[in-house]
Short mmCIF file of C-alpha atoms and ligand atoms in Angstrom, two decimals:
data_model
loop_
_atom_site.label_atom_id
_atom_site.label_comp_id
_atom_site.label_asym_id
_atom_site.label_seq_id
_atom_site.Cartn_x
_atom_site.Cartn_y
_atom_site.Cartn_z
CA MET A 1 11.53 -9.03 -5.41
CA ILE A 2 10.17 -5.93 -3.56
CA ARG A 3 8.62 -6.29 0.03
CA PRO A 4 4.86 -5.22 -0.51
CA LEU A 5 3.64 -2.53 1.34
CA ILE A 6 -0.22 -2.53 2.34
CA ALA A 7 -1.20 1.28 4.25
CA GLY A 8 -4.64 1.92 4.94
CA ASN A 9 -5.53 5.54 4.80
CA TRP A 10 -8.61 6.17 7.51
CA LYS A 11 -8.98 9.75 6.11
CA MET A 12 -11.26 11.73 8.32
CA ASN A 13 -12.70 8.18 10.40
CA ALA A 14 -12.17 6.00 13.66
CA ALA A 15 -10.50 8.76 15.92
CA GLY A 16 -10.41 8.20 19.78
CA ALA A 17 -11.65 4.73 21.01
CA ASP A 18 -12.39 3.74 17.10
CA GLY A 19 -9.21 3.89 16.30
CA ARG A 20 -7.90 2.34 18.93
CA ALA A 21 -9.83 -0.47 18.49
CA LEU A 22 -9.53 -0.70 15.00
CA ALA A 23 -5.73 -0.39 15.47
CA GLU A 24 -6.15 -3.37 18.34
CA GLY A 25 -7.99 -5.45 15.24
CA VAL A 26 -5.13 -5.12 12.69
CA GLY A 27 -2.43 -5.36 15.08
CA ALA A 28 -3.90 -8.94 16.25
CA GLY A 29 -3.51 -10.26 12.74
CA ALA A 30 -0.29 -8.95 11.67
CA ALA A 31 1.80 -11.47 12.71
CA GLU A 32 0.57 -13.39 10.64
CA VAL A 33 1.60 -11.48 6.97
CA ALA A 34 3.84 -10.01 8.27
CA SER A 35 6.56 -12.38 7.16
CA ALA A 36 5.79 -11.39 3.74
CA CYS A 37 4.76 -7.67 3.55
CA ASP A 38 4.94 -4.79 5.44
CA LEU A 39 1.83 -3.19 6.85
CA LEU A 40 0.99 0.62 7.69
CA VAL A 41 -1.99 2.10 9.51
CA CYS A 42 -2.21 6.18 8.39
CA PRO A 43 -5.15 7.52 11.46
CA PRO A 44 -6.10 10.92 11.89
CA ALA A 45 -3.24 13.28 13.92
CA VAL A 46 -5.12 13.30 17.05
CA VAL A 47 -5.40 9.31 17.59
CA LEU A 48 -1.86 8.98 15.71
CA ALA A 49 -0.11 8.79 19.57
CA ALA A 50 -2.71 6.35 20.72
CA VAL A 51 -2.76 4.55 17.76
CA ALA A 52 1.08 3.90 17.72
CA ASP A 53 1.05 3.34 21.62
CA VAL A 54 -1.43 0.32 20.55
CA LEU A 55 0.61 -1.17 17.66
CA ALA A 56 4.26 -0.68 19.25
CA GLY A 57 6.09 -3.73 19.04
CA SER A 58 3.46 -4.79 16.34
CA ALA A 59 4.89 -5.33 12.49
CA VAL A 60 2.26 -2.63 11.92
CA ALA A 61 4.39 0.98 11.08
CA VAL A 62 1.90 4.33 11.82
CA GLY A 63 2.06 6.89 9.13
CA GLY A 64 0.53 10.58 8.92
CA GLN A 65 -1.94 11.58 6.35
CA ASP A 66 -0.56 14.86 5.77
CA CYS A 67 1.93 17.40 6.74
CA HIS A 68 3.29 21.26 6.16
CA GLU A 69 6.00 22.01 4.44
CA ALA A 70 7.56 24.00 7.22
CA SER A 71 9.26 22.27 10.02
CA SER A 72 7.71 24.71 12.35
CA GLY A 73 5.95 28.04 12.69
CA ALA A 74 2.50 30.25 12.25
CA HIS A 75 1.02 27.80 10.33
CA THR A 76 -2.60 27.32 12.41
CA GLY A 77 -4.62 23.73 11.93
CA ASP A 78 -1.27 21.93 10.27
CA LEU A 79 1.27 19.96 11.73
CA ALA A 80 5.27 19.66 10.95
CA ALA A 81 6.20 16.37 9.62
CA ALA A 82 8.46 16.00 13.08
CA MET A 83 5.71 16.25 14.88
CA LEU A 84 4.11 13.07 13.71
CA ALA A 85 7.35 11.31 13.67
CA GLU A 86 7.71 12.36 17.35
CA ALA A 87 3.62 11.06 17.80
CA GLY A 88 5.10 7.53 16.68
CA ALA A 89 4.87 7.59 12.92
CA SER A 90 7.48 6.75 10.52
CA PHE A 91 5.79 7.43 7.44
CA VAL A 92 3.40 10.42 5.55
CA ILE A 93 0.91 10.26 3.08
CA VAL A 94 1.81 13.69 0.69
CA GLY A 95 -0.32 14.71 -2.25
CA HIS A 96 -3.57 12.64 -2.08
CA SER A 97 -5.45 13.34 -4.26
CA GLU A 98 -8.60 14.87 -2.08
CA ARG A 99 -6.05 17.33 0.10
CA ARG A 100 -4.89 18.17 -3.85
CA ALA A 101 -8.50 19.17 -4.70
CA ASP A 102 -10.17 20.00 -1.11
CA HIS A 103 -7.27 22.09 -0.38
CA GLY A 104 -5.94 23.16 -3.97
CA GLU A 105 -2.52 21.33 -3.10
CA SER A 106 -0.27 21.76 -6.26
CA ASP A 107 2.37 19.28 -7.20
CA GLY A 108 5.48 22.58 -6.16
CA LEU A 109 3.79 22.21 -2.29
CA VAL A 110 3.21 18.14 -2.45
CA GLN A 111 7.05 18.42 -3.65
CA ALA A 112 8.11 20.65 -1.10
CA LYS A 113 6.00 18.37 1.73
CA ALA A 114 7.78 15.16 0.78
CA ALA A 115 11.44 17.10 1.31
CA ALA A 116 9.89 18.12 4.57
CA ALA A 117 8.79 14.24 5.34
CA HIS A 118 12.65 13.24 4.38
CA GLY A 119 13.70 16.34 6.17
CA ALA A 120 12.23 14.76 9.49
CA GLY A 121 13.40 10.98 8.69
CA LEU A 122 9.91 9.74 7.52
CA ASN A 123 8.75 7.64 4.29
CA ALA A 124 6.99 10.01 2.14
CA ILE A 125 4.26 8.29 0.06
CA ILE A 126 3.86 10.44 -2.88
CA CYS A 127 0.33 10.06 -4.13
CA ILE A 128 -0.73 10.96 -8.34
CA GLY A 129 -2.85 10.12 -10.51
CA GLU A 130 -5.49 10.82 -13.02
CA THR A 131 -9.04 12.49 -13.15
CA GLU A 132 -11.17 10.71 -15.13
CA ALA A 133 -11.75 13.82 -17.68
CA GLN A 134 -8.25 13.19 -18.22
CA ARG A 135 -8.21 9.35 -18.33
CA ASP A 136 -10.96 9.73 -21.00
CA ALA A 137 -8.94 12.48 -22.94
CA GLY A 138 -5.81 9.81 -23.64
CA GLU A 139 -3.88 12.17 -20.97
CA THR A 140 -3.17 9.77 -17.96
CA LEU A 141 0.29 8.54 -18.75
CA GLY A 142 1.32 12.34 -19.04
CA VAL A 143 -0.57 13.63 -16.26
CA LEU A 144 1.47 11.01 -14.70
CA SER A 145 5.05 12.34 -15.90
CA GLY A 146 3.88 15.46 -14.63
CA GLN A 147 2.88 14.77 -11.03
CA ILE A 148 6.10 13.00 -11.37
CA ALA A 149 8.53 15.86 -12.44
CA GLY A 150 6.65 18.36 -9.84
CA SER A 151 6.36 16.57 -7.40
CA ILE A 152 9.39 14.23 -5.97
CA PRO A 153 11.90 15.85 -4.01
CA GLU A 154 15.44 16.36 -4.42
CA GLY A 155 17.44 13.57 -2.33
CA ALA A 156 14.47 11.02 -2.96
CA ALA A 157 15.28 7.35 -2.80
CA ALA A 158 13.53 4.06 -2.62
CA ALA A 159 14.22 3.92 1.24
CA ASN A 160 12.60 6.57 1.89
CA THR A 161 10.08 7.71 -0.86
CA VAL A 162 6.31 5.59 -1.98
CA ILE A 163 4.80 6.35 -5.11
CA ALA A 164 0.83 5.68 -4.79
CA TYR A 165 -1.29 5.85 -7.94
CA GLU A 166 -4.18 6.64 -7.29
CA PRO A 167 -6.60 7.31 -10.15
CA VAL A 168 -8.72 9.87 -9.21
CA TRP A 169 -12.64 8.39 -10.63
CA ALA A 170 -11.17 4.99 -8.93
CA ILE A 171 -11.46 6.40 -5.09
CA GLY A 172 -14.47 5.42 -2.82
CA THR A 173 -16.29 4.66 -6.04
CA GLY A 174 -15.96 0.94 -6.55
CA ARG A 175 -14.32 1.27 -10.14
CA THR A 176 -10.75 0.30 -10.74
CA PRO A 177 -8.73 0.09 -14.10
CA THR A 178 -8.61 -3.08 -16.01
CA VAL A 179 -5.26 -4.55 -15.34
CA ASP A 180 -4.04 -3.72 -18.38
CA GLU A 181 -4.57 0.14 -17.56
CA VAL A 182 -2.94 -0.67 -14.05
CA ALA A 183 -0.24 -2.33 -15.83
CA ALA A 184 0.47 0.44 -18.58
CA ALA A 185 0.50 2.68 -15.72
CA HIS A 186 2.70 1.43 -13.17
CA ALA A 187 5.31 0.25 -15.88
CA HIS A 188 5.09 4.32 -17.01
CA ILE A 189 5.38 5.19 -13.38
CA ARG A 190 8.48 3.04 -13.02
CA GLU A 191 10.29 4.34 -15.93
CA GLN A 192 8.98 8.36 -15.54
CA ILE A 193 11.35 7.55 -11.43
CA GLU A 194 14.19 6.33 -13.16
CA THR A 195 16.20 10.02 -12.97
CA LYS A 196 13.90 10.93 -10.12
CA ILE A 197 13.96 8.26 -7.23
CA ALA A 198 17.62 6.93 -6.76
CA GLU A 199 17.57 3.02 -6.86
CA ALA A 200 13.96 3.51 -8.65
CA GLY A 201 14.39 -0.01 -9.60
CA GLU A 202 13.36 -0.97 -6.14
CA ALA A 203 10.88 1.85 -4.96
CA ARG A 204 7.46 1.06 -4.08
CA LEU A 205 4.96 1.54 -6.64
CA LEU A 206 1.50 0.92 -4.42
CA TYR A 207 -1.93 1.08 -6.58
CA GLY A 208 -4.74 2.89 -4.82
CA GLY A 209 -9.16 3.06 -5.34
CA SER A 210 -11.56 1.10 -4.51
CA VAL A 211 -9.17 -2.03 -3.75
CA ASN A 212 -10.97 -4.81 -1.24
CA PRO A 213 -10.51 -8.11 -0.31
CA LYS A 214 -12.10 -9.00 -3.69
CA ASN A 215 -10.13 -7.48 -5.93
CA ALA A 216 -6.67 -7.51 -4.12
CA ARG A 217 -5.14 -10.66 -5.23
CA GLU A 218 -5.56 -9.30 -9.40
CA LEU A 219 -4.27 -6.14 -9.10
CA LEU A 220 -1.63 -7.09 -6.26
CA ALA A 221 -0.25 -9.59 -9.02
CA VAL A 222 0.28 -7.03 -12.05
CA ASP A 223 3.43 -5.97 -12.41
CA ASN A 224 5.05 -3.42 -10.34
CA VAL A 225 2.60 -3.02 -8.21
CA ASN A 226 3.99 -3.12 -5.08
CA GLY A 227 1.00 -3.57 -2.23
CA ALA A 228 -1.90 -1.03 -2.07
CA LEU A 229 -2.95 2.37 -0.52
CA VAL A 230 -6.17 1.12 1.13
CA GLY A 231 -9.29 3.49 1.98
CA GLY A 232 -12.24 2.20 2.32
CA ALA A 233 -11.72 -1.22 3.12
CA SER A 234 -9.12 -0.43 5.85
CA LEU A 235 -12.21 0.50 8.06
CA GLU A 236 -12.49 -3.09 9.10
CA ALA A 237 -9.28 -5.01 10.42
CA ALA A 238 -10.51 -7.89 8.89
CA SER A 239 -10.73 -6.47 5.51
CA PHE A 240 -7.36 -4.51 5.69
CA LEU A 241 -5.78 -8.33 6.64
CA GLU A 242 -7.50 -10.00 3.87
CA ILE A 243 -6.08 -7.85 1.32
CA ALA A 244 -2.38 -7.78 3.35
CA ARG A 245 -2.87 -11.81 2.87
CA GLN A 246 -3.42 -11.72 -0.66
CA ALA A 247 -0.03 -9.38 -0.52
CA ALA A 248 1.63 -11.75 1.06
CA SER A 249 0.28 -15.34 -0.89
P1 PGA B 1 -10.38 4.05 -1.59
O1 PGA B 1 -9.49 5.04 -1.18
O2 PGA B 1 -10.37 2.48 -1.09
O3 PGA B 1 -11.92 4.40 -0.42
O4 PGA B 1 -11.10 4.13 -2.96
C1 PGA B 1 -8.11 4.79 -2.00
C2 PGA B 1 -7.48 6.13 -1.22
O5 PGA B 1 -7.97 7.40 -1.17
O6 PGA B 1 -6.50 6.31 -0.74
#
């Protein structure tokens, strides 16, 4: 039995006082679900240290939303994985489809970022997923294979690597794949990571894309779904905790 992880990706929302208040809300409800699932919030970088302070001593881990592939240097506006760790992060998301799209991030770059995360002692959440055009063309599993082959670094192990399957067309749209489609994707991912991640059978595979308190139970019950990466519904403590409750029950 793999312990589920419910991760909140706040994206470019909830900084400053809003971020601290959201963290307080999540922290206040965490004890109730923490015996059965792990909780993580990934706030904007400017509030990461403050959120980590709020959540210190709670069951909620804190993560970054991205890191640079280098450990330091002339990279204006970027953050090294070790800086996130120093600010209180134990995880970092890499290769989110919004970064792949907005910043042209390739599989090779995502792989380098994940390696940097590991080098800083962070757990890397590597995101993969097909576009709607790719799904319509019947390319989903092939796209996932390519992203897995290209984005997972040497040295990845179940203890330091999480894979998040996020169909691009399901993110922020209120649309989700059917449970059969999620099951097929996750079974394929489990098989494909066998040679890329040590102890691959133990690695956590998250589903992400329009997860909410209404659909979480069904999605989290799918074989090889070991938690969720939640965007919009993580911006309210009550809905995030409700998703976690469903993972825990
Ligand atoms: P969403 O975002 O839950 O708002 O669809 C998920 C994500 O992008 O991680």
